[in-house]
C-alpha cells in the first residue's frame, strides 16, 4: 500500500491530491530553468575551452547532456518510488565503484576519484562519488519515510544506527578517494534529509564535536593544511602559490565590470586560470559577460531552488517530500559553494557549478535528480502515472520483429 494520501482517501469528495495542478506548473518551469542553465553552460564551455582544446570538451559535455537527459527520462518513467525501493542496491553499487576508484586507478592531482574506461576514440572518466551522492539520497529518504516514528531512536532495529551506519560507510568510501568537498556536501545532504524527517537535534552534537576536533587538529598540528584552508582570506599573499587560482579568479571577475569584456574575449582563461572550464568557469562568465550576467545566473539558480522546494512540499508522500528536498538542496548548495569559492568567500575546493561546469558525472547526476523531481511532481498530480508509460514501452518492445518472433516460437 502506498504511503501518503491517495485520491480515494481525500476528504470532501475531492478527486485530485492537494497541490496537484501546482506541482505540474512547477515541474514545467523547472524544466525551463534546467534547460536554460544547461544551454548556457554548453555555450560558456565552448567559449572557455575553444582556444585550449577546440570543440573537444564541448562535444564530450554534449554527450553527457544526452546521457543525462536519457537518465532523467528513465528516472521519470520508472518513478521515484520504485527507484527508492532499490536504494540498497544503488548504495552497494556506489560503494563498490568507490572502492574500485580508490584502489585500482592511479591518482589524478592527488585524488583517487575517477574510474577511467578506454573506448574507441576517447577515454571515459566516471566519478563514482557523484553517483554515491544520488544513491545515498534515495536510501536515506526511503529509510526515514518508512521508519518515521522510530528512526530518531538510538537503536538498531528501525532506529538511527542503520541509516547512520550506511551513511558513514558511503562517506568513508568517498573520503578514501580524497574527495573532501563531495564528502562534506553529501554528509550535509544526508543530515538535512534526516533533520527534515524528524531527527532529534541532540544528535547533531556528535558531528559538531568531530568537526571541532578536526578543526583543532588542523589548526595546532597541521599548519600546512591550515594555510591551504585560510589562504582564501588573503589571496594576494599567496598569489603565486596556494592562492593562485583564487587570485586570478578575482582578477577575472573584477575585469568584467557590469557587462563584461565580450563573449570569447577572456584574457585569463588562456594562461592564467588553470582548468577554467571546470570549477572556475563562473569566473570566466563574470569576465566575459559581467556582473549583470552573474546576478541573472544567481536568480536562475534561485528559481531552481524555489521550484524544487515547491514540488517537494506538494508531494503526496513522505518519501517524495524528503527525497525532493534532499535533491533540491544538494544541487543548490553545490551552486552556492561554487559561487563562494570563485569570489573568495570560502576556501578553494573543487566543486563544479551545477549544469555549467565541465564534468560528465556531475552533469548526468544533476539531470537524473531533475528527472526524480519531475517524477515526484507527476506522482502528485496522478499517482501511478508511470505505469501507463511502462505499459506503452512494453507494447512497443513486444511489437519489435525479433521479440514477436521469439514469442511465436515459444
PDB file of N, CA and C in Angstrom, residues 5-92:
ATOM      1  N   UNK A   5      -1.356  10.282   0.927  1.00  0.00           N
ATOM      2  CA  UNK A   5      -2.785  10.366   0.685  1.00  0.00           C
ATOM      3  C   UNK A   5      -3.085   9.990  -0.747  1.00  0.00           C
ATOM      4  N   UNK A   6      -3.856   8.981  -0.947  1.00  0.00           N
ATOM      5  CA  UNK A   6      -4.278   8.590  -2.279  1.00  0.00           C
ATOM      6  C   UNK A   6      -5.565   9.316  -2.632  1.00  0.00           C
ATOM      7  N   UNK A   7      -5.888   9.433  -3.946  1.00  0.00           N
ATOM      8  CA  UNK A   7      -7.070  10.203  -4.344  1.00  0.00           C
ATOM      9  C   UNK A   7      -8.351   9.759  -3.671  1.00  0.00           C
ATOM     10  N   UNK A   8      -8.546   8.441  -3.526  1.00  0.00           N
ATOM     11  CA  UNK A   8      -9.805   7.991  -2.940  1.00  0.00           C
ATOM     12  C   UNK A   8      -9.886   8.259  -1.441  1.00  0.00           C
ATOM     13  N   UNK A   9      -8.752   8.647  -0.844  1.00  0.00           N
ATOM     14  CA  UNK A   9      -8.745   8.886   0.592  1.00  0.00           C
ATOM     15  C   UNK A   9      -8.907  10.365   0.951  1.00  0.00           C
ATOM     16  N   UNK A  10      -9.035  11.211  -0.067  1.00  0.00           N
ATOM     17  CA  UNK A  10      -9.134  12.640   0.203  1.00  0.00           C
ATOM     18  C   UNK A  10     -10.474  12.989   0.828  1.00  0.00           C
ATOM     19  N   UNK A  11     -10.489  13.949   1.755  1.00  0.00           N
ATOM     20  CA  UNK A  11     -11.745  14.345   2.380  1.00  0.00           C
ATOM     21  C   UNK A  11     -12.583  15.190   1.434  1.00  0.00           C
ATOM     22  N   UNK A  12     -13.867  15.212   1.667  1.00  0.00           N
ATOM     23  CA  UNK A  12     -14.758  16.101   0.946  1.00  0.00           C
ATOM     24  C   UNK A  12     -15.045  15.708  -0.480  1.00  0.00           C
ATOM     25  N   UNK A  13     -14.731  14.488  -0.863  1.00  0.00           N
ATOM     26  CA  UNK A  13     -15.032  14.031  -2.212  1.00  0.00           C
ATOM     27  C   UNK A  13     -14.122  14.595  -3.276  1.00  0.00           C
ATOM     28  N   UNK A  14     -12.951  15.129  -2.895  1.00  0.00           N
ATOM     29  CA  UNK A  14     -12.026  15.665  -3.889  1.00  0.00           C
ATOM     30  C   UNK A  14     -11.449  14.525  -4.716  1.00  0.00           C
ATOM     31  N   UNK A  15     -11.145  14.799  -5.958  1.00  0.00           N
ATOM     32  CA  UNK A  15     -10.595  13.764  -6.837  1.00  0.00           C
ATOM     33  C   UNK A  15      -9.122  13.970  -7.122  1.00  0.00           C
ATOM     34  N   UNK A  16      -8.589  15.146  -6.860  1.00  0.00           N
ATOM     35  CA  UNK A  16      -7.176  15.416  -7.110  1.00  0.00           C
ATOM     36  C   UNK A  16      -6.469  15.678  -5.791  1.00  0.00           C
ATOM     37  N   UNK A  17      -5.213  15.203  -5.654  1.00  0.00           N
ATOM     38  CA  UNK A  17      -4.456  15.488  -4.443  1.00  0.00           C
ATOM     39  C   UNK A  17      -4.218  16.985  -4.316  1.00  0.00           C
ATOM     40  N   UNK A  18      -4.083  17.484  -3.076  1.00  0.00           N
ATOM     41  CA  UNK A  18      -3.793  18.909  -2.891  1.00  0.00           C
ATOM     42  C   UNK A  18      -2.500  19.294  -3.594  1.00  0.00           C
ATOM     43  N   UNK A  19      -2.514  20.413  -4.297  1.00  0.00           N
ATOM     44  CA  UNK A  19      -1.314  20.895  -4.967  1.00  0.00           C
ATOM     45  C   UNK A  19      -0.982  20.186  -6.256  1.00  0.00           C
ATOM     46  N   UNK A  20      -1.891  19.327  -6.771  1.00  0.00           N
ATOM     47  CA  UNK A  20      -1.583  18.550  -7.968  1.00  0.00           C
ATOM     48  C   UNK A  20      -1.329  19.445  -9.163  1.00  0.00           C
ATOM     49  N   UNK A  21      -2.253  20.380  -9.418  1.00  0.00           N
ATOM     50  CA  UNK A  21      -2.089  21.268 -10.570  1.00  0.00           C
ATOM     51  C   UNK A  21      -0.850  22.140 -10.415  1.00  0.00           C
ATOM     52  N   UNK A  22      -0.633  22.654  -9.210  1.00  0.00           N
ATOM     53  CA  UNK A  22       0.539  23.492  -8.975  1.00  0.00           C
ATOM     54  C   UNK A  22       1.829  22.715  -9.206  1.00  0.00           C
ATOM     55  N   UNK A  23       1.863  21.454  -8.815  1.00  0.00           N
ATOM     56  CA  UNK A  23       3.076  20.651  -8.972  1.00  0.00           C
ATOM     57  C   UNK A  23       3.480  20.545 -10.430  1.00  0.00           C
ATOM     58  N   UNK A  24       2.530  20.350 -11.324  1.00  0.00           N
ATOM     59  CA  UNK A  24       2.858  20.240 -12.740  1.00  0.00           C
ATOM     60  C   UNK A  24       3.303  21.587 -13.307  1.00  0.00           C
ATOM     61  N   UNK A  25       2.735  22.670 -12.798  1.00  0.00           N
ATOM     62  CA  UNK A  25       3.200  24.002 -13.223  1.00  0.00           C
ATOM     63  C   UNK A  25       4.657  24.192 -12.806  1.00  0.00           C
ATOM     64  N   UNK A  26       4.963  23.858 -11.556  1.00  0.00           N
ATOM     65  CA  UNK A  26       6.338  23.984 -11.077  1.00  0.00           C
ATOM     66  C   UNK A  26       7.268  23.046 -11.842  1.00  0.00           C
ATOM     67  N   UNK A  27       6.787  21.864 -12.193  1.00  0.00           N
ATOM     68  CA  UNK A  27       7.612  20.915 -12.938  1.00  0.00           C
ATOM     69  C   UNK A  27       7.975  21.473 -14.312  1.00  0.00           C
ATOM     70  N   UNK A  28       6.990  22.050 -15.001  1.00  0.00           N
ATOM     71  CA  UNK A  28       7.273  22.622 -16.315  1.00  0.00           C
ATOM     72  C   UNK A  28       8.257  23.789 -16.212  1.00  0.00           C
ATOM     73  N   UNK A  29       8.078  24.608 -15.190  1.00  0.00           N
ATOM     74  CA  UNK A  29       9.005  25.728 -15.011  1.00  0.00           C
ATOM     75  C   UNK A  29      10.403  25.235 -14.652  1.00  0.00           C
ATOM     76  N   UNK A  30      10.463  24.157 -13.883  1.00  0.00           N
ATOM     77  CA  UNK A  30      11.769  23.589 -13.539  1.00  0.00           C
ATOM     78  C   UNK A  30      12.491  23.100 -14.788  1.00  0.00           C
ATOM     79  N   UNK A  31      11.763  22.488 -15.708  1.00  0.00           N
ATOM     80  CA  UNK A  31      12.369  22.027 -16.965  1.00  0.00           C
ATOM     81  C   UNK A  31      12.947  23.214 -17.738  1.00  0.00           C
ATOM     82  N   UNK A  32      12.216  24.323 -17.777  1.00  0.00           N
ATOM     83  CA  UNK A  32      12.690  25.513 -18.479  1.00  0.00           C
ATOM     84  C   UNK A  32      13.967  26.043 -17.827  1.00  0.00           C
ATOM     85  N   UNK A  33      13.983  26.106 -16.503  1.00  0.00           N
ATOM     86  CA  UNK A  33      15.148  26.608 -15.786  1.00  0.00           C
ATOM     87  C   UNK A  33      16.365  25.732 -16.055  1.00  0.00           C
ATOM     88  N   UNK A  34      16.183  24.418 -15.964  1.00  0.00           N
ATOM     89  CA  UNK A  34      17.304  23.498 -16.183  1.00  0.00           C
ATOM     90  C   UNK A  34      17.785  23.573 -17.631  1.00  0.00           C
ATOM     91  N   UNK A  35      16.860  23.700 -18.575  1.00  0.00           N
ATOM     92  CA  UNK A  35      17.254  23.837 -19.980  1.00  0.00           C
ATOM     93  C   UNK A  35      18.074  25.110 -20.189  1.00  0.00           C
ATOM     94  N   UNK A  36      17.651  26.212 -19.569  1.00  0.00           N
ATOM     95  CA  UNK A  36      18.401  27.465 -19.681  1.00  0.00           C
ATOM     96  C   UNK A  36      19.815  27.318 -19.109  1.00  0.00           C
ATOM     97  N   UNK A  37      19.924  26.715 -17.928  1.00  0.00           N
ATOM     98  CA  UNK A  37      21.230  26.533 -17.304  1.00  0.00           C
ATOM     99  C   UNK A  37      22.126  25.637 -18.149  1.00  0.00           C
ATOM    100  N   UNK A  38      21.560  24.557 -18.691  1.00  0.00           N
ATOM    101  CA  UNK A  38      22.356  23.607 -19.465  1.00  0.00           C
ATOM    102  C   UNK A  38      22.845  24.221 -20.772  1.00  0.00           C
ATOM    103  N   UNK A  39      21.970  24.902 -21.480  1.00  0.00           N
ATOM    104  CA  UNK A  39      22.368  25.550 -22.734  1.00  0.00           C
ATOM    105  C   UNK A  39      23.400  26.645 -22.464  1.00  0.00           C
ATOM    106  N   UNK A  40      23.173  27.417 -21.411  1.00  0.00           N
ATOM    107  CA  UNK A  40      24.136  28.454 -21.038  1.00  0.00           C
ATOM    108  C   UNK A  40      25.479  27.823 -20.687  1.00  0.00           C
ATOM    109  N   UNK A  41      25.452  26.706 -19.957  1.00  0.00           N
ATOM    110  CA  UNK A  41      26.685  26.027 -19.591  1.00  0.00           C
ATOM    111  C   UNK A  41      27.446  25.531 -20.809  1.00  0.00           C
ATOM    112  N   UNK A  42      26.750  24.943 -21.781  1.00  0.00           N
ATOM    113  CA  UNK A  42      27.410  24.473 -23.001  1.00  0.00           C
ATOM    114  C   UNK A  42      28.016  25.648 -23.772  1.00  0.00           C
ATOM    115  N   UNK A  43      27.297  26.758 -23.816  1.00  0.00           N
ATOM    116  CA  UNK A  43      27.793  27.934 -24.526  1.00  0.00           C
ATOM    117  C   UNK A  43      29.067  28.474 -23.878  1.00  0.00           C
ATOM    118  N   UNK A  44      29.061  28.593 -22.546  1.00  0.00           N
ATOM    119  CA  UNK A  44      30.238  29.109 -21.850  1.00  0.00           C
ATOM    120  C   UNK A  44      31.388  28.107 -21.873  1.00  0.00           C
ATOM    121  N   UNK A  45      31.084  26.829 -21.889  1.00  0.00           N
ATOM    122  CA  UNK A  45      32.144  25.827 -22.001  1.00  0.00           C
ATOM    123  C   UNK A  45      32.835  25.945 -23.356  1.00  0.00           C
ATOM    124  N   UNK A  46      32.059  26.169 -24.398  1.00  0.00           N
ATOM    125  CA  UNK A  46      32.637  26.373 -25.727  1.00  0.00           C
ATOM    126  C   UNK A  46      33.570  27.579 -25.716  1.00  0.00           C
ATOM    127  N   UNK A  47      33.118  28.670 -25.107  1.00  0.00           N
ATOM    128  CA  UNK A  47      33.936  29.872 -25.049  1.00  0.00           C
ATOM    129  C   UNK A  47      35.204  29.650 -24.229  1.00  0.00           C
ATOM    130  N   UNK A  48      35.059  28.951 -23.103  1.00  0.00           N
ATOM    131  CA  UNK A  48      36.180  28.806 -22.172  1.00  0.00           C
ATOM    132  C   UNK A  48      37.249  27.854 -22.683  1.00  0.00           C
ATOM    133  N   UNK A  49      36.856  26.825 -23.399  1.00  0.00           N
ATOM    134  CA  UNK A  49      37.804  25.769 -23.765  1.00  0.00           C
ATOM    135  C   UNK A  49      38.217  25.766 -25.230  1.00  0.00           C
ATOM    136  N   UNK A  50      37.618  26.612 -26.066  1.00  0.00           N
ATOM    137  CA  UNK A  50      37.880  26.515 -27.506  1.00  0.00           C
ATOM    138  C   UNK A  50      39.347  26.779 -27.840  1.00  0.00           C
ATOM    139  N   UNK A  51      39.936  27.823 -27.259  1.00  0.00           N
ATOM    140  CA  UNK A  51      41.341  28.147 -27.564  1.00  0.00           C
ATOM    141  C   UNK A  51      42.303  27.085 -27.045  1.00  0.00           C
ATOM    142  N   UNK A  52      41.862  26.312 -26.056  1.00  0.00           N
ATOM    143  CA  UNK A  52      42.726  25.320 -25.441  1.00  0.00           C
ATOM    144  C   UNK A  52      42.592  23.950 -26.093  1.00  0.00           C
ATOM    145  N   UNK A  53      41.364  23.556 -26.425  1.00  0.00           N
ATOM    146  CA  UNK A  53      41.148  22.189 -26.926  1.00  0.00           C
ATOM    147  C   UNK A  53      40.156  22.124 -28.071  1.00  0.00           C
ATOM    148  N   UNK A  54      39.871  23.244 -28.699  1.00  0.00           N
ATOM    149  CA  UNK A  54      38.899  23.227 -29.786  1.00  0.00           C
ATOM    150  C   UNK A  54      37.511  22.884 -29.268  1.00  0.00           C
ATOM    151  N   UNK A  55      36.835  21.970 -29.958  1.00  0.00           N
ATOM    152  CA  UNK A  55      35.475  21.591 -29.560  1.00  0.00           C
ATOM    153  C   UNK A  55      35.451  20.282 -28.780  1.00  0.00           C
ATOM    154  N   UNK A  56      36.605  19.797 -28.351  1.00  0.00           N
ATOM    155  CA  UNK A  56      36.675  18.505 -27.660  1.00  0.00           C
ATOM    156  C   UNK A  56      35.817  18.497 -26.400  1.00  0.00           C
ATOM    157  N   UNK A  57      36.040  19.451 -25.511  1.00  0.00           N
ATOM    158  CA  UNK A  57      35.294  19.479 -24.253  1.00  0.00           C
ATOM    159  C   UNK A  57      33.809  19.739 -24.495  1.00  0.00           C
ATOM    160  N   UNK A  58      33.515  20.581 -25.465  1.00  0.00           N
ATOM    161  CA  UNK A  58      32.114  20.860 -25.794  1.00  0.00           C
ATOM    162  C   UNK A  58      31.419  19.582 -26.263  1.00  0.00           C
ATOM    163  N   UNK A  59      32.049  18.817 -27.129  1.00  0.00           N
ATOM    164  CA  UNK A  59      31.455  17.571 -27.629  1.00  0.00           C
ATOM    165  C   UNK A  59      31.294  16.549 -26.515  1.00  0.00           C
ATOM    166  N   UNK A  60      32.315  16.438 -25.658  1.00  0.00           N
ATOM    167  CA  UNK A  60      32.211  15.497 -24.532  1.00  0.00           C
ATOM    168  C   UNK A  60      31.062  15.870 -23.605  1.00  0.00           C
ATOM    169  N   UNK A  61      30.952  17.175 -23.290  1.00  0.00           N
ATOM    170  CA  UNK A  61      29.881  17.610 -22.398  1.00  0.00           C
ATOM    171  C   UNK A  61      28.517  17.408 -23.036  1.00  0.00           C
ATOM    172  N   UNK A  62      28.422  17.648 -24.339  1.00  0.00           N
ATOM    173  CA  UNK A  62      27.162  17.433 -25.041  1.00  0.00           C
ATOM    174  C   UNK A  62      26.751  15.967 -24.975  1.00  0.00           C
ATOM    175  N   UNK A  63      27.738  15.067 -25.083  1.00  0.00           N
ATOM    176  CA  UNK A  63      27.444  13.642 -24.949  1.00  0.00           C
ATOM    177  C   UNK A  63      26.879  13.333 -23.563  1.00  0.00           C
ATOM    178  N   UNK A  64      27.464  13.933 -22.518  1.00  0.00           N
ATOM    179  CA  UNK A  64      26.984  13.694 -21.161  1.00  0.00           C
ATOM    180  C   UNK A  64      25.606  14.305 -20.932  1.00  0.00           C
ATOM    181  N   UNK A  65      25.339  15.426 -21.598  1.00  0.00           N
ATOM    182  CA  UNK A  65      23.998  16.013 -21.503  1.00  0.00           C
ATOM    183  C   UNK A  65      22.967  15.062 -22.100  1.00  0.00           C
ATOM    184  N   UNK A  66      23.305  14.447 -23.225  1.00  0.00           N
ATOM    185  CA  UNK A  66      22.390  13.488 -23.858  1.00  0.00           C
ATOM    186  C   UNK A  66      22.191  12.279 -22.949  1.00  0.00           C
ATOM    187  N   UNK A  67      23.294  11.754 -22.400  1.00  0.00           N
ATOM    188  CA  UNK A  67      23.185  10.605 -21.494  1.00  0.00           C
ATOM    189  C   UNK A  67      22.405  10.969 -20.238  1.00  0.00           C
ATOM    190  N   UNK A  68      22.669  12.159 -19.700  1.00  0.00           N
ATOM    191  CA  UNK A  68      21.952  12.598 -18.505  1.00  0.00           C
ATOM    192  C   UNK A  68      20.476  12.805 -18.774  1.00  0.00           C
ATOM    193  N   UNK A  69      20.139  13.328 -19.950  1.00  0.00           N
ATOM    194  CA  UNK A  69      18.732  13.508 -20.304  1.00  0.00           C
ATOM    195  C   UNK A  69      18.039  12.157 -20.436  1.00  0.00           C
ATOM    196  N   UNK A  70      18.745  11.182 -21.011  1.00  0.00           N
ATOM    197  CA  UNK A  70      18.182   9.825 -21.097  1.00  0.00           C
ATOM    198  C   UNK A  70      17.985   9.242 -19.695  1.00  0.00           C
ATOM    199  N   UNK A  71      18.962   9.489 -18.809  1.00  0.00           N
ATOM    200  CA  UNK A  71      18.824   9.021 -17.435  1.00  0.00           C
ATOM    201  C   UNK A  71      17.676   9.702 -16.717  1.00  0.00           C
ATOM    202  N   UNK A  72      17.489  11.001 -16.975  1.00  0.00           N
ATOM    203  CA  UNK A  72      16.373  11.727 -16.363  1.00  0.00           C
ATOM    204  C   UNK A  72      15.038  11.169 -16.849  1.00  0.00           C
ATOM    205  N   UNK A  73      14.955  10.878 -18.156  1.00  0.00           N
ATOM    206  CA  UNK A  73      13.715  10.311 -18.692  1.00  0.00           C
ATOM    207  C   UNK A  73      13.453   8.928 -18.093  1.00  0.00           C
ATOM    208  N   UNK A  74      14.516   8.133 -17.959  1.00  0.00           N
ATOM    209  CA  UNK A  74      14.357   6.808 -17.354  1.00  0.00           C
ATOM    210  C   UNK A  74      13.889   6.920 -15.908  1.00  0.00           C
ATOM    211  N   UNK A  75      14.474   7.868 -15.149  1.00  0.00           N
ATOM    212  CA  UNK A  75      14.055   8.063 -13.756  1.00  0.00           C
ATOM    213  C   UNK A  75      12.599   8.492 -13.688  1.00  0.00           C
ATOM    214  N   UNK A  76      12.180   9.339 -14.626  1.00  0.00           N
ATOM    215  CA  UNK A  76      10.795   9.794 -14.662  1.00  0.00           C
ATOM    216  C   UNK A  76       9.844   8.646 -14.981  1.00  0.00           C
ATOM    217  N   UNK A  77      10.203   7.821 -15.952  1.00  0.00           N
ATOM    218  CA  UNK A  77       9.324   6.727 -16.371  1.00  0.00           C
ATOM    219  C   UNK A  77       9.264   5.639 -15.307  1.00  0.00           C
ATOM    220  N   UNK A  78      10.410   5.273 -14.757  1.00  0.00           N
ATOM    221  CA  UNK A  78      10.421   4.223 -13.724  1.00  0.00           C
ATOM    222  C   UNK A  78       9.733   4.720 -12.459  1.00  0.00           C
ATOM    223  N   UNK A  79       9.947   5.977 -12.101  1.00  0.00           N
ATOM    224  CA  UNK A  79       9.295   6.554 -10.929  1.00  0.00           C
ATOM    225  C   UNK A  79      10.180   6.526  -9.698  1.00  0.00           C
ATOM    226  N   UNK A  80      10.081   7.583  -8.917  1.00  0.00           N
ATOM    227  CA  UNK A  80      10.947   7.697  -7.741  1.00  0.00           C
ATOM    228  C   UNK A  80      10.642   6.635  -6.689  1.00  0.00           C
ATOM    229  N   UNK A  81       9.385   6.182  -6.619  1.00  0.00           N
ATOM    230  CA  UNK A  81       9.050   5.165  -5.608  1.00  0.00           C
ATOM    231  C   UNK A  81       9.783   3.856  -5.879  1.00  0.00           C
ATOM    232  N   UNK A  82       9.758   3.439  -7.147  1.00  0.00           N
ATOM    233  CA  UNK A  82      10.409   2.177  -7.490  1.00  0.00           C
ATOM    234  C   UNK A  82      11.920   2.291  -7.372  1.00  0.00           C
ATOM    235  N   UNK A  83      12.479   3.396  -7.813  1.00  0.00           N
ATOM    236  CA  UNK A  83      13.921   3.580  -7.698  1.00  0.00           C
ATOM    237  C   UNK A  83      14.358   3.628  -6.238  1.00  0.00           C
ATOM    238  N   UNK A  84      13.547   4.249  -5.386  1.00  0.00           N
ATOM    239  CA  UNK A  84      13.880   4.284  -3.960  1.00  0.00           C
ATOM    240  C   UNK A  84      13.793   2.893  -3.340  1.00  0.00           C
ATOM    241  N   UNK A  85      12.889   2.059  -3.838  1.00  0.00           N
ATOM    242  CA  UNK A  85      12.781   0.695  -3.300  1.00  0.00           C
ATOM    243  C   UNK A  85      14.022  -0.133  -3.616  1.00  0.00           C
ATOM    244  N   UNK A  86      14.787   0.281  -4.615  1.00  0.00           N
ATOM    245  CA  UNK A  86      16.047  -0.398  -4.953  1.00  0.00           C
ATOM    246  C   UNK A  86      17.257   0.332  -4.374  1.00  0.00           C
ATOM    247  N   UNK A  87      17.045   1.226  -3.436  1.00  0.00           N
ATOM    248  CA  UNK A  87      18.132   2.083  -2.963  1.00  0.00           C
ATOM    249  C   UNK A  87      19.276   1.295  -2.330  1.00  0.00           C
ATOM    250  N   UNK A  88      18.968   0.167  -1.703  1.00  0.00           N
ATOM    251  CA  UNK A  88      20.032  -0.659  -1.140  1.00  0.00           C
ATOM    252  C   UNK A  88      20.995  -1.151  -2.213  1.00  0.00           C
ATOM    253  N   UNK A  89      20.462  -1.524  -3.373  1.00  0.00           N
ATOM    254  CA  UNK A  89      21.311  -1.949  -4.489  1.00  0.00           C
ATOM    255  C   UNK A  89      22.146  -0.793  -5.018  1.00  0.00           C
ATOM    256  N   UNK A  90      21.527   0.401  -5.112  1.00  0.00           N
ATOM    257  CA  UNK A  90      22.277   1.557  -5.593  1.00  0.00           C
ATOM    258  C   UNK A  90      23.433   1.882  -4.654  1.00  0.00           C
ATOM    259  N   UNK A  91      23.192   1.808  -3.352  1.00  0.00           N
ATOM    260  CA  UNK A  91      24.254   2.098  -2.390  1.00  0.00           C
ATOM    261  C   UNK A  91      25.373   1.072  -2.504  1.00  0.00           C
ATOM    262  N   UNK A  92      25.018  -0.213  -2.610  1.00  0.00           N
ATOM    263  CA  UNK A  92      26.040  -1.256  -2.738  1.00  0.00           C
ATOM    264  C   UNK A  92      26.873  -1.045  -4.001  1.00  0.00           C
TER     265      UNK A  92
END
